Every structure is written in C-alpha cells, then in structure tokens.
Coordinates of C-alpha atoms in Angstrom, one line a residue:
Chain A
M820 CA -27.2 112.3 81.6
E821 CA -25.9 108.8 80.8
E822 CA -28.8 108.3 78.4
K823 CA -27.9 111.5 76.6
I824 CA -24.2 110.5 76.4
L825 CA -25.2 107.2 74.9
I826 CA -27.3 109.0 72.2
I827 CA -24.3 111.3 71.4
M828 CA -22.0 108.3 71.0
K829 CA -24.4 106.6 68.7
E830 CA -24.6 109.7 66.6
V831 CA -20.9 110.4 66.5
F832 CA -19.9 106.9 65.8
G833 CA -22.8 106.3 63.4
I834 CA -23.8 103.0 64.9
E835 CA -26.9 101.9 66.8
D836 CA -25.6 98.9 68.9
I837 CA -23.8 100.6 71.6
D838 CA -24.3 99.9 75.3
E839 CA -22.7 100.7 78.6
T840 CA -19.8 98.3 78.0
C841 CA -18.6 100.3 75.0
S842 CA -14.9 101.2 75.1
Q843 CA -12.3 102.6 72.6
R844 CA -10.6 99.2 72.7
T845 CA -13.6 97.2 71.6
C846 CA -15.5 99.7 69.4
E847 CA -14.1 99.8 65.9
K848 CA -15.7 103.1 65.0
W849 CA -14.1 104.8 68.1
D850 CA -11.0 106.0 66.3
S851 CA -9.1 109.2 67.0
M852 CA -11.3 111.4 64.7
A853 CA -14.4 110.0 66.3
H854 CA -12.9 110.7 69.7
L855 CA -12.3 114.3 68.8
N856 CA -15.9 114.6 67.5
L857 CA -17.2 113.1 70.6
V858 CA -15.3 115.5 72.8
L859 CA -16.7 118.5 70.8
E860 CA -20.2 117.2 71.1
L861 CA -19.9 116.6 74.8
E862 CA -18.5 120.0 75.4
D863 CA -21.3 121.7 73.5
E864 CA -24.1 119.6 74.9
F865 CA -23.1 119.9 78.6
G866 CA -21.5 123.3 78.4
I867 CA -18.1 122.1 79.7
S868 CA -14.5 122.4 78.6
L869 CA -12.5 119.2 78.8
E870 CA -8.8 119.4 79.4
P871 CA -6.3 117.4 77.3
E872 CA -5.4 115.2 80.3
E873 CA -9.1 114.4 80.8
I874 CA -9.7 113.8 77.2
G875 CA -6.9 111.3 77.3
I876 CA -8.5 109.1 79.9
M877 CA -12.0 109.1 78.5
T878 CA -11.6 105.8 76.8
S879 CA -14.8 104.0 77.6
F880 CA -18.5 104.8 78.1
E881 CA -17.9 104.5 81.9
T882 CA -15.0 106.9 82.1
V883 CA -16.7 109.4 79.8
C884 CA -19.8 109.4 82.1
Q885 CA -17.6 109.9 85.1
M886 CA -15.7 112.7 83.6
V887 CA -18.7 114.6 82.3
A888 CA -20.5 114.2 85.6
K889 CA -17.4 115.6 87.4
K890 CA -17.1 118.6 85.1
A891 CA -20.8 119.4 85.0
E892 CA -20.9 119.6 88.8
K893 CA -18.5 122.5 89.0
Chain B
M757 CA -18.0 112.4 45.4
N758 CA -14.9 110.5 46.1
Y759 CA -12.2 113.2 46.5
F760 CA -8.7 112.8 47.7
I761 CA -7.3 115.5 49.9
F762 CA -3.6 116.4 50.3
R763 CA -3.0 118.1 53.6
N764 CA -0.6 118.8 56.4
N765 CA -3.0 119.0 59.4
T766 CA -6.0 117.3 60.8
I767 CA -9.0 118.5 58.7
E768 CA -11.2 115.4 58.4
R769 CA -13.9 117.1 60.3
F770 CA -14.2 119.9 57.7
F771 CA -15.1 117.7 54.8
P772 CA -18.1 115.5 54.0
K773 CA -18.0 111.7 54.4
G774 CA -16.5 109.9 51.5
Y775 CA -13.5 112.1 51.2
I776 CA -10.1 110.4 51.5
F777 CA -7.1 112.0 53.2
S778 CA -3.4 111.8 52.5
G779 CA -0.9 111.2 55.3
Y780 CA 0.3 114.5 56.9
D781 CA 2.4 116.4 54.4
D782 CA 2.6 113.2 52.3
I783 CA 2.5 113.2 48.5
S784 CA 3.9 109.7 48.0
V785 CA 0.4 108.3 47.3
I786 CA -1.8 109.7 44.5
P787 CA -4.7 107.4 44.1
D788 CA -6.0 107.4 40.5
T789 CA -9.4 106.1 41.6
A790 CA -10.3 109.5 43.0
D791 CA -12.9 111.6 41.2
G792 CA -10.9 114.7 42.0
Y793 CA -8.3 116.2 44.3
V794 CA -8.2 118.9 46.9
W795 CA -4.9 120.5 48.1
F796 CA -5.3 122.0 51.5
F797 CA -2.0 123.0 53.3
Q798 CA -2.2 125.2 56.3
L799 CA 0.4 127.4 57.8
P800 CA 2.5 125.1 59.9
V801 CA 3.4 126.0 63.5
R802 CA 7.1 126.8 63.7
I803 CA 8.8 129.3 65.8
N804 CA 11.8 129.9 63.6
E805 CA 10.8 132.1 60.7
R806 CA 13.5 130.9 58.3
T807 CA 12.6 127.2 58.7
L808 CA 8.9 128.1 58.4
C809 CA 9.5 130.0 55.1
E810 CA 11.5 127.1 53.7
E811 CA 8.8 124.7 54.6
I812 CA 6.2 126.8 52.8
R813 CA 8.4 126.9 49.7
G814 CA 8.6 123.1 49.9
Y815 CA 4.8 122.9 49.7
S816 CA 4.9 124.7 46.4
E817 CA 7.4 122.3 45.0
K818 CA 5.4 119.3 46.3
L819 CA 2.3 120.7 44.7
N820 CA 4.0 120.9 41.3
L821 CA 5.1 117.3 41.7
V822 CA 1.5 116.3 42.3
L823 CA 0.2 118.4 39.5
D824 CA 2.5 116.6 37.1
Q825 CA 1.0 113.3 38.1
V826 CA -2.7 113.8 38.4
A827 CA -4.8 113.1 35.3
S828 CA -5.5 116.4 33.5
F829 CA -9.2 115.6 33.2
K830 CA -9.8 115.3 36.9
P831 CA -10.6 118.5 38.8
M832 CA -8.2 119.6 41.4
F833 CA -9.1 122.3 44.0
L834 CA -6.3 124.3 45.6
L835 CA -7.0 126.1 48.8
T836 CA -4.9 129.1 49.5
M837 CA -2.9 129.6 52.8
D838 CA -3.9 132.2 55.4
E839 CA -1.5 133.9 57.7
F840 CA -2.6 132.1 60.9
P841 CA -1.7 130.6 63.3
S842 CA 1.3 132.8 63.4
I843 CA 3.7 133.3 66.3
P844 CA 6.0 135.9 64.9
I845 CA 9.3 136.3 66.8
T846 CA 11.0 138.2 64.1
S847 CA 9.4 140.9 61.9
G848 CA 7.1 138.5 60.1
V849 CA 7.8 140.3 56.8
A850 CA 9.6 137.3 55.4
L851 CA 6.8 135.0 56.5
K852 CA 4.2 137.2 54.8
E853 CA 6.3 137.2 51.6
S854 CA 6.6 133.4 51.5
I855 CA 2.9 132.9 52.2
S856 CA 2.0 135.3 49.3
G857 CA 4.6 133.5 47.2
Y858 CA 2.9 130.2 47.9
N859 CA -0.5 131.6 47.1
I860 CA 0.8 133.1 43.8
S861 CA 2.2 129.6 42.9
L862 CA -1.3 128.3 43.3
F863 CA -2.8 130.9 41.0
E864 CA -0.1 130.1 38.5
A865 CA -0.9 126.5 38.6
Q866 CA -4.5 127.4 37.9
K867 CA -3.4 129.4 34.8
A868 CA -1.3 126.5 33.6
H869 CA -3.8 123.6 34.1
K870 CA -7.3 123.6 32.8
N871 CA -8.5 121.2 35.6
V872 CA -7.1 123.3 38.5
Y873 CA -9.2 125.7 40.5
V874 CA -8.0 128.0 43.3
L875 CA -10.4 128.5 46.2
D876 CA -9.3 131.4 48.3
I877 CA -9.7 130.4 52.0
R878 CA -9.3 134.0 53.0
E879 CA -12.8 134.6 51.8
F880 CA -13.9 132.3 54.6
T881 CA -11.3 133.1 57.3
H882 CA -11.7 136.9 57.0
Q883 CA -15.1 136.5 58.6
Y884 CA -13.5 135.6 61.9
A885 CA -11.0 137.0 64.4
E886 CA -7.7 135.2 64.6
N887 CA -8.4 133.9 68.1
D888 CA -11.6 132.3 66.9
L889 CA -9.9 130.6 63.9
I890 CA -7.7 128.4 66.0
D891 CA -8.3 126.6 69.3
W892 CA -4.9 125.7 70.6
K893 CA -6.2 122.9 72.7
F894 CA -7.2 121.0 69.6
W895 CA -4.0 122.0 67.9
F896 CA -2.0 120.3 70.6
I897 CA -4.2 117.2 71.1
S898 CA -5.1 116.6 67.4
Q899 CA -3.0 118.9 65.2
M900 CA -6.0 120.9 64.0
G901 CA -4.9 124.1 62.4
L902 CA -8.5 125.4 62.2
N903 CA -11.0 125.6 65.1
P904 CA -13.1 122.4 64.9
R905 CA -16.2 124.4 65.8
L906 CA -16.0 126.1 62.4
S907 CA -16.5 122.9 60.5
K908 CA -20.1 123.5 59.7
P909 CA -19.7 127.1 58.2
F910 CA -16.5 125.9 56.5
M911 CA -18.4 123.0 54.8
D912 CA -21.1 125.4 53.7
W913 CA -18.5 127.7 52.2
F914 CA -16.6 124.9 50.5
N915 CA -19.7 123.3 49.0
R916 CA -20.8 126.7 47.7
K917 CA -17.4 127.2 46.0
L918 CA -17.7 123.7 44.4
S919 CA -21.1 124.4 43.1
Q920 CA -19.9 127.7 41.6
V921 CA -17.3 125.8 39.8
S922 CA -19.8 123.4 38.3
L923 CA -22.0 126.3 37.3
K924 CA -25.1 125.5 39.2
R925 CA -26.2 129.1 39.5
K926 CA -29.3 131.1 39.0
K927 CA -30.0 132.9 35.7
C928 CA -32.5 135.6 36.4
L929 CA -33.4 138.3 38.9
V930 CA -37.0 139.4 39.3
L931 CA -37.0 142.8 40.8
D932 CA -39.6 145.0 42.6
L933 CA -39.3 148.7 42.0
D934 CA -40.6 150.9 44.9
N935 CA -38.3 150.8 48.0
T936 CA -36.3 148.1 46.2
L937 CA -34.6 149.8 43.2
W938 CA -35.1 153.2 44.7
G939 CA -36.4 154.7 47.9
G940 CA -40.0 155.9 48.1
I941 CA -43.0 155.2 46.0
L942 CA -43.1 156.4 42.4
G943 CA -46.8 156.9 42.3
E944 CA -46.7 159.2 45.3
D945 CA -43.3 160.8 45.1
G946 CA -43.0 161.2 41.3
I947 CA -40.1 160.6 38.9
N948 CA -37.9 163.2 40.6
G949 CA -39.1 162.6 44.1
I950 CA -37.9 159.0 44.4
K951 CA -34.7 158.6 46.3
L952 CA -31.8 157.5 44.2
S953 CA -28.8 159.7 44.7
G954 CA -27.4 162.6 46.5
S955 CA -27.7 161.8 50.2
Y956 CA -28.8 158.8 52.2
P957 CA -30.9 156.7 51.6
G958 CA -30.7 157.5 47.8
K959 CA -27.0 156.7 47.7
A960 CA -27.6 153.2 49.1
Y961 CA -30.2 152.4 46.3
H962 CA -27.8 153.9 43.8
L963 CA -25.1 151.4 44.9
F964 CA -27.6 148.5 44.7
Q965 CA -28.5 149.5 41.1
E966 CA -24.8 149.6 40.2
T967 CA -24.4 146.1 41.5
L968 CA -27.3 144.9 39.4
K969 CA -25.9 146.6 36.4
E970 CA -22.7 144.7 36.8
L971 CA -24.6 141.4 37.1
C972 CA -26.5 142.3 34.0
K973 CA -23.2 142.9 32.1
N974 CA -22.1 139.5 33.3
G975 CA -25.0 137.7 31.7
I976 CA -27.6 137.7 34.6
I977 CA -31.0 138.4 33.2
L978 CA -32.8 141.3 34.9
T979 CA -36.6 141.5 34.9
I980 CA -39.2 143.7 36.8
C981 CA -42.2 142.5 38.7
S982 CA -43.9 145.5 40.3
K983 CA -47.2 146.9 41.3
N984 CA -47.1 150.2 39.4
N985 CA -48.4 151.9 36.3
E986 CA -46.3 150.5 33.5
G987 CA -45.9 153.8 31.5
E988 CA -45.0 155.7 34.6
A989 CA -42.4 153.1 35.7
L990 CA -40.7 152.9 32.3
D991 CA -40.7 156.6 32.1
A992 CA -38.9 156.8 35.4
L993 CA -36.3 154.2 34.3
D994 CA -35.4 156.2 31.2
N995 CA -35.9 159.7 32.5
N996 CA -34.8 159.9 36.1
P997 CA -31.2 161.3 35.7
F998 CA -29.8 159.2 38.5
M999 CA -31.2 155.9 37.3
I1000 CA -28.4 153.4 36.5
L1001 CA -30.7 150.7 35.2
K1002 CA -32.5 151.7 32.0
K1003 CA -35.4 150.1 30.3
G1004 CA -32.9 148.4 27.9
D1005 CA -31.3 146.5 30.8
F1006 CA -34.4 144.5 31.4
S1007 CA -35.3 141.5 29.3
S1008 CA -38.9 141.4 30.4
W1009 CA -41.2 143.1 32.8
R1010 CA -44.7 142.8 34.4
I1011 CA -45.6 146.2 35.7
N1012 CA -49.3 145.9 36.6
W1013 CA -51.6 145.3 39.5
K1014 CA -51.9 141.5 39.1
D1015 CA -50.6 139.2 41.7
K1016 CA -46.8 138.6 41.6
V1017 CA -47.1 134.8 41.3
T1018 CA -48.9 135.0 38.0
N1019 CA -46.5 137.7 36.8
I1020 CA -43.4 135.6 37.7
R1021 CA -44.8 132.6 36.0
E1022 CA -45.4 134.7 32.8
I1023 CA -41.9 136.1 32.9
A1024 CA -40.5 132.6 33.1
E1025 CA -42.6 131.5 30.2
E1026 CA -41.8 134.5 28.1
L1027 CA -38.0 134.0 28.6
N1028 CA -38.3 130.3 28.4
I1029 CA -36.4 129.6 31.6
G1030 CA -37.2 127.5 34.6
L1031 CA -38.7 129.0 37.8
D1032 CA -35.9 127.4 39.7
S1033 CA -33.4 129.6 37.9
M1034 CA -35.0 132.8 39.3
V1035 CA -34.3 135.0 42.3
F1036 CA -37.1 137.2 43.5
I1037 CA -36.3 140.5 45.2
D1038 CA -38.9 142.5 47.0
D1039 CA -38.9 144.8 50.1
N1040 CA -42.5 143.7 51.0
P1041 CA -42.4 140.7 53.3
S1042 CA -45.9 139.6 52.4
E1043 CA -45.1 139.5 48.7
R1044 CA -42.0 137.5 49.5
E1045 CA -44.0 135.1 51.6
L1046 CA -46.6 134.7 48.9
V1047 CA -44.0 133.8 46.3
R1048 CA -42.2 131.4 48.8
Q1049 CA -45.5 129.6 49.5
V1050 CA -46.8 129.3 45.9
L1051 CA -43.5 129.0 44.0
P1052 CA -41.1 127.3 46.3
M1053 CA -38.6 126.7 43.5
V1054 CA -38.0 130.5 43.2
A1055 CA -35.2 131.7 45.5
V1056 CA -36.5 134.5 47.7
P1057 CA -33.8 136.1 49.9
E1058 CA -34.8 138.4 52.8
F1059 CA -34.5 142.0 51.9
P1060 CA -32.8 144.4 54.3
V1061 CA -35.1 146.6 56.4
Q1062 CA -32.6 149.5 56.4
P1063 CA -31.2 150.8 53.1
Y1064 CA -27.7 151.0 54.6
E1065 CA -27.7 147.2 54.9
L1066 CA -27.8 147.0 51.0
P1067 CA -24.1 146.5 50.5
V1068 CA -24.1 143.4 52.7
F1069 CA -27.2 142.2 50.9
C1070 CA -25.5 142.7 47.5
K1071 CA -22.5 140.8 48.6
E1072 CA -24.6 137.9 49.8
L1073 CA -26.8 137.9 46.8
V1074 CA -23.8 137.7 44.4
E1075 CA -22.0 135.1 46.6
Q1076 CA -25.0 132.9 47.0
Y1077 CA -26.7 132.9 43.6
F1078 CA -24.5 134.5 40.9
R1079 CA -20.8 134.0 41.6
V1080 CA -19.4 131.8 39.0
Y1081 CA -16.0 130.6 38.1
S1082 CA -15.5 131.9 34.6
I1083 CA -17.9 133.8 32.6
T1084 CA -18.1 132.9 29.0
V1085 CA -18.7 135.2 26.1
E1086 CA -22.1 133.6 25.5
D1087 CA -23.2 134.6 29.0
K1088 CA -22.3 138.2 28.3
N1089 CA -24.4 138.3 25.1
K1090 CA -27.3 136.4 26.6
N1091 CA -29.3 139.5 27.5
E1092 CA -29.0 140.7 24.0
Q1093 CA -30.2 137.3 22.8
Y1094 CA -33.2 137.2 25.1
R1095 CA -34.2 140.6 23.9
A1096 CA -33.8 139.6 20.3
N1097 CA -36.0 136.6 20.9
A1098 CA -38.8 138.8 22.3
L1099 CA -38.5 140.8 19.0
R1100 CA -38.7 137.5 17.1
T1101 CA -41.9 136.5 18.9
R1102 CA -43.5 139.7 18.0
S1103 CA -42.6 139.5 14.3
Q1104 CA -43.8 135.9 14.2
R1105 CA -47.4 137.1 14.6
T1106 CA -47.4 138.9 11.2
F1107 CA -46.9 135.7 9.3
T1108 CA -49.7 133.3 8.6
D1109 CA -47.8 130.2 8.2
M1110 CA -44.7 128.9 9.9
E1111 CA -42.8 128.0 6.8
S1112 CA -42.8 131.5 5.4
F1113 CA -41.8 132.9 8.8
L1114 CA -38.9 130.6 9.0
Q1115 CA -37.9 131.5 5.5
S1116 CA -38.0 135.2 6.4
L1117 CA -35.7 134.7 9.4
N1118 CA -32.6 134.1 7.2
I1119 CA -31.3 131.4 9.5
H1120 CA -27.7 130.4 9.4
I1121 CA -26.6 127.3 11.2
R1122 CA -22.9 126.8 11.8
I1123 CA -21.7 123.4 12.9
E1124 CA -18.2 122.8 14.2
T1125 CA -16.4 120.0 16.0
A1126 CA -15.1 120.4 19.6
N1127 CA -12.0 122.6 19.9
E1128 CA -10.3 124.4 22.7
F1129 CA -12.6 127.4 22.4
N1130 CA -15.9 125.6 22.7
V1131 CA -15.1 122.9 25.2
P1132 CA -16.0 125.2 28.2
R1133 CA -19.3 126.0 26.5
I1134 CA -20.1 122.4 25.8
A1135 CA -19.6 121.5 29.5
Q1136 CA -21.6 124.5 30.5
M1137 CA -24.5 123.5 28.3
T1138 CA -24.6 120.0 29.6
Q1139 CA -24.7 121.5 33.1
K1140 CA -27.4 124.1 32.4
T1141 CA -29.7 122.7 29.8
N1142 CA -32.8 121.0 31.2
Q1143 CA -35.6 121.1 28.8
F1144 CA -34.3 120.2 25.4
N1145 CA -31.9 117.6 26.7
L1146 CA -32.5 114.0 25.6
T1147 CA -30.3 112.3 28.3
T1148 CA -29.5 115.1 30.8
R1149 CA -26.0 113.8 31.4
R1150 CA -23.9 116.5 33.2
Y1151 CA -20.3 116.9 32.2
S1152 CA -17.6 119.1 33.6
E1153 CA -14.9 120.6 31.3
S1154 CA -12.5 117.8 32.4
D1155 CA -15.2 115.2 31.7
I1156 CA -15.5 116.5 28.2
L1157 CA -11.8 116.6 27.6
S1158 CA -11.3 113.0 28.8
R1159 CA -14.1 111.8 26.6
L1160 CA -12.6 113.5 23.6
A1161 CA -9.4 111.8 24.4
D1162 CA -11.3 108.5 24.4
G1163 CA -12.3 109.2 20.8
W1164 CA -15.8 110.7 21.2
E1165 CA -17.0 113.1 18.5
M1166 CA -18.6 116.3 19.6
Y1167 CA -20.5 118.8 17.5
C1168 CA -21.4 122.3 18.4
M1169 CA -24.0 124.4 16.7
S1170 CA -24.3 128.2 16.5
V1171 CA -27.3 129.9 15.0
S1172 CA -27.7 133.3 13.7
D1173 CA -30.6 135.0 11.9
R1174 CA -31.5 138.4 10.9
F1175 CA -32.2 139.4 14.5
G1176 CA -28.8 138.4 15.9
D1177 CA -26.3 135.7 16.6
N1178 CA -27.2 133.3 19.3
G1179 CA -23.7 131.9 19.7
I1180 CA -23.3 128.2 20.5
T1181 CA -26.7 126.9 21.5
G1182 CA -26.6 123.2 20.8
C1183 CA -24.4 120.2 20.9
I1184 CA -24.3 116.5 20.0
L1185 CA -22.0 114.1 21.8
L1186 CA -21.3 110.9 20.0
N1187 CA -19.7 107.9 21.7
G1188 CA -18.9 105.8 18.7
Y1189 CA -22.3 105.3 16.9
E1190 CA -24.3 106.1 20.1
I1191 CA -25.7 109.6 20.5
D1192 CA -24.8 110.0 24.1
S1193 CA -26.1 113.5 24.5
F1194 CA -28.2 115.8 22.3
L1195 CA -29.2 119.2 23.7
L1196 CA -30.3 122.6 22.6
S1197 CA -30.7 125.9 24.4
C1198 CA -34.4 126.8 24.7
R1199 CA -33.6 130.2 23.3
I1200 CA -33.6 128.8 19.7
L1201 CA -36.4 126.3 19.9
G1202 CA -39.5 126.3 17.8
K1203 CA -37.7 126.9 14.4
G1204 CA -37.0 123.3 13.4
I1205 CA -33.3 123.9 14.0
E1206 CA -33.1 120.9 16.2
S1207 CA -33.8 118.4 13.4
A1208 CA -31.7 120.3 10.9
F1209 CA -28.7 120.1 13.3
L1210 CA -29.2 116.4 13.9
K1211 CA -29.8 115.5 10.3
T1212 CA -26.7 117.4 9.2
V1213 CA -24.5 115.6 11.7
L1214 CA -26.0 112.2 10.7
T1215 CA -25.5 113.0 7.0
G1216 CA -21.8 113.4 7.8
L1217 CA -21.8 110.0 9.4
R1218 CA -23.6 108.4 6.5
D1219 CA -21.1 110.0 4.1
R1220 CA -18.3 108.2 6.0
G1221 CA -20.1 104.9 5.4
I1222 CA -21.7 104.4 8.8
Q1223 CA -24.9 102.5 8.4
S1224 CA -26.8 103.1 11.7
V1225 CA -26.7 104.9 15.0
T1226 CA -28.3 104.3 18.3
A1227 CA -29.8 106.9 20.7
E1228 CA -31.5 107.1 24.0
F1229 CA -34.2 109.2 25.7
I1230 CA -34.0 109.4 29.5
P1231 CA -37.0 111.2 31.1
T1232 CA -36.5 113.8 33.8
A1233 CA -38.9 116.3 35.6
K1234 CA -38.1 118.8 32.9
N1235 CA -37.6 117.3 29.5
A1236 CA -41.1 116.0 28.7
Q1237 CA -41.1 118.2 25.5
V1238 CA -38.5 115.9 23.9
A1239 CA -40.1 112.6 24.8
E1240 CA -41.1 112.0 21.2
F1241 CA -38.3 113.8 19.5
Y1242 CA -36.4 110.8 18.2
D1243 CA -39.7 109.1 17.2
N1244 CA -40.6 112.2 15.2
C1245 CA -37.2 112.1 13.5
G1246 CA -37.8 108.6 12.2
F1247 CA -35.9 106.6 14.8
T1248 CA -37.1 103.1 15.7
V1249 CA -37.8 102.3 19.4
I1250 CA -35.9 99.1 20.3
E1251 CA -36.5 99.1 24.0
K1252 CA -38.9 100.9 26.3
K1253 CA -38.4 100.7 30.1
E1254 CA -40.9 101.2 32.8
D1255 CA -39.4 104.5 33.9
G1256 CA -40.0 105.9 30.4
T1257 CA -36.4 105.5 29.2
K1258 CA -36.3 104.6 25.5
A1259 CA -33.6 103.1 23.4
Y1260 CA -33.6 103.8 19.6
S1261 CA -31.8 103.0 16.5
L1262 CA -31.8 104.6 13.1
D1263 CA -30.9 103.1 9.8
L1264 CA -28.9 105.8 8.1
T1265 CA -29.1 104.2 4.6
T1266 CA -32.9 104.7 4.5
A1267 CA -33.5 107.6 6.8
D1268 CA -34.7 111.0 5.5
L1269 CA -31.8 113.3 6.2
N1270 CA -32.9 116.2 4.0
V1271 CA -32.7 119.6 5.6
K1272 CA -35.2 122.3 4.7
P1273 CA -33.7 124.6 2.1
Y1274 CA -34.3 127.8 4.1
Y1275 CA -31.6 126.9 6.6
S1276 CA -28.2 127.7 5.3
V1277 CA -25.9 125.2 7.0
I1278 CA -22.2 125.9 7.2
E1279 CA -19.9 123.1 8.4

C-alpha cells in the first residue's frame, strides 16, 4: 500500500524524487491544489472516503499512509 | 496555450496545465501576456436570495469592465452560469431571473465583440443530476462549485468547444445505404419495400435523413459508399416518395461491389479533400473495422444496433464532428461548388489542349483587400487549407485583425466561371514585402489561377515602386504539391534548410508578371 501511495504522490505532484520523508512543509509541489488532487486519487484508488478533518491532518507521507491504512481497514 | 481565467471558485482541476487563474472574484489584474481569456463564474453559495441576485448582477458589471480592457484581437471565452448549487429559501423565481439576465449579458457581449465566444455550460451540466454536479465536501474544504470528479469529462467538453471555435472540423460524410439511410435491403425489399417512414423503424431512419439534410444545407459534403447496384440505388433516392435525401444532395458516390477502402480513396480524390476530413458511416461492423484498419485517418463512429438509438447517434455525430461556431456563406454554397467542379472535370475531357479549355471557361478573377466581410473567411482558409498552402500558418479571426492593425496587407481572391461562382478561394497575406501566407482552396486548382492571382498582386506592388519581395515555403505532410511553386514562378532560392524549408526573393523589376489574357481580372 505504501508503495502505491508513493507512486500516486509522484504522479500527482509531477516529480520523481519523493521518499518516505516527504511532507507538505518540505515539498514545494505539495500545495493546496495538489493536496486536493491527492485526496481524490487516494479516495478512488483505495475506495475510501476521507473526511475533512482527516484530510486536514494528512500533511506528510507518514500521516497519509496511517490515514489510508485506518480507513481501508473498515 | 497560455490562457488566463477569471473565476470565483476553485476550478484549477478542470483546465489543462499552463492556464493561469485570477484571484477569486478578482478582476484587478488582467495580464496582457495571455494568449486569450476565459470567464468562468459559477453560482455563488448564498442563502439570502436578494444578496445572491445582487452578486450575480455585479458579475455582469465586472465582465463589462474586463471586456473594455482586454485586447480586441485576443479570444475571450465566456462560460454561462447554471442554476446549481442552489439552496432556495424563497420562491427562487428572482434567482432564476438574475441567472438568465447574467447569461443574456454574456450573449450580448458576444454580439458586441468579435473576439468573444459564449460557451454554454448547460450543454455539459445537463448530462448530470444536480447531486452529482456538486460534492459539498469539496465545496467546504476547497470552494469547488463543481464536483472535482467531473474534471475529465469537463475538459473533454471544453476542448471540443474550443476546437469548434477554431474550425477544426470534418468536411465530408461517407454514407452506406442499406440499414443505414433506410431500414432493410434495397436489392431484396425493393424501392417501396425499404423502411423509411410510417411506423417504426422507418420513422427513425427518416429522422436520420432529416439530420443529414440539415448538415448538407450547412455545407457538409454528403457522399455514398454502398454495395448495391448503382442504377437501382439512384432510382430509390429519387423515386421513393419518403426519401429526404435526393441524388442531388450527394456530391459524389461509389455504388458498386468493390471494397469500401478503394471507394473512399476515390471519393477523396474526386472531391480533392483529405481522408482526414471524412467521416464514414456504416451499419456493418466489419466494413467499419476494415476502414479503421486501412484508413486510420478516416473517422469511423460506431453505428447504433437499434434504429431507435439514431437520435442520440445524430446528436453525437453533429457534436463531435460537425458543430461549428459560425457558418459562412461559402460553406453553404460549397456543395454546389463541388458539384460544379465535377461538371467541369467532365467537360475538360472534350478539349484537346488545356489552353483552349481554359479559354472556354470564361474565368473571372476578383481580387479585393481585407474588409470586415472577408476577415472570417481569411481566418477560416488559413485554418482549413492544407494542400495548396505555402507556409501553413494558422490564424484565428483575431490574429488576422491584429495583423491588419500592424499594417499587413491581405488580398482575397474570388473566382467565377461559366459553371458557377466559387466565392473566396484564395488569399495572400503580406507582412511588408514578405509573403507570409499564400493559399488557395483545392477546388479551383489546375487552371493556372494561382499564378494569375500572385502576379496580379505583385504587379500592384511593382506599380507602387516596390522593387523586390521575399517568400517562404515550409513543407508539411500535405503540401508537397507546392514545393516548387515559387521556383516555377521565377523566384530565386536564397536559402534552403535541411528540413526542406526554402526562402526566396523575387526582383519585381525584371520578373515576368504578365497574366494570360483569358483570365479577366477585376481589382
């Protein structure tokens, strides 16, 4: 799953050099539009629906993975 | 394309990369570096109907302020407003009125400005239920007034509209007969046995023919490619009382038992149009597949299995291949002209030498400079002409106007002969002493008119004391026939590049600019 998320982030942000340390604070391409596109891609890929509160805290690769894992479990 | 979009909501996801967006509801910045502009204001979310109506009225005023400031030669696309997302507390009548008032102001702007085009978003939104059009979650977190999951179909629609505006449409329909123009098989059911009216399924085919007749009136060329006996099929067209399309509506036909690929190629050759401007319609999947395989440049839409699906098919056909922003008078007469050309080809055979044939044609060439009536046609020709086009530079109407404003000279040529008037079929665009564009419709080729036109324009320049002109040939996949045109007209090659591009000059003081006496040239 984490691999898949990394691929989605690369596609959405349009950059190749992303690793597990990526976060909204350090990644220039991760702006609000990119965040929105990321949410839509994740929802479609994993068949989940993310709530606004959840979307708000998904600010790094790590928190994205945690959230998707939690939602996909249910 | 570097377009700038005025907007009031989050819509970045709905437009291709490279577009630039204004601030929300912000018209203070109007960048003049943009290639064009888009105006896309969505119904704002307000509970109080009166405030909402005022806000919408404000949008019209803002639009007018922007229109006063954008350059009149740059295209500006205005998207209409739809009635969602609405949360009507009161009757909603006032809201409906102000939305339609806003949309009317858009259409009025289109009437008042040559560079303004209205795109009616309701064409797109009407395909969806209101609840699918907005996802409130994304409204609240990102101020998106349109469901982000519709971005792909929206972009397809938007691009299709843009390409209609720039006239990149198809020219010709190639139609099968049995179970396509009518129900049943002519050879088995006979002229009066084929299904074309009365009850279903005849009614459905009748409607299909009516659609095709309208397209024909609007300048789309109709042709037939059918496995049938020619005499029998033509007889059916003219003598079945319910037939809408008559023999005279078709510019060419191949009704025989040969393969359809050969036939389509022949039709393209006869009409002098490219295969990529043709749409092939046939109910038989294996014929469609054959054409798709061998002639991939021909558009081949799926044909409905059930005749009752024909109305939807018609709509898609028109929308996808033939919808166009404005139809010029030339378009409407084009079918006439293609028919007259066929007549000309026939009479050509009775003359032994070309010169006496040309003399017999009684050719009149009219040359005029650019004016408000021919600018649309000039733009259209630069967009559509592929074969006799020395540089293949594409210009929109606003490009033409801005170049005229820069001092370019443009000449249009119309040709008539004893078979008919071809309308404006050629133009020369001069940027100072450089021939920027020289193009001619293929309908009038093969009569020496091209050099008569060029020589007349050049004579005009020489008479004004201009000593020499320069010109260029830029090769494309389609214009090989003019590779030597300037050479044959006496131009000197001054540079030849590896890609085949050639730069020329011509000394007007020594050039032979005599026009053959059998052309009567009116300036």
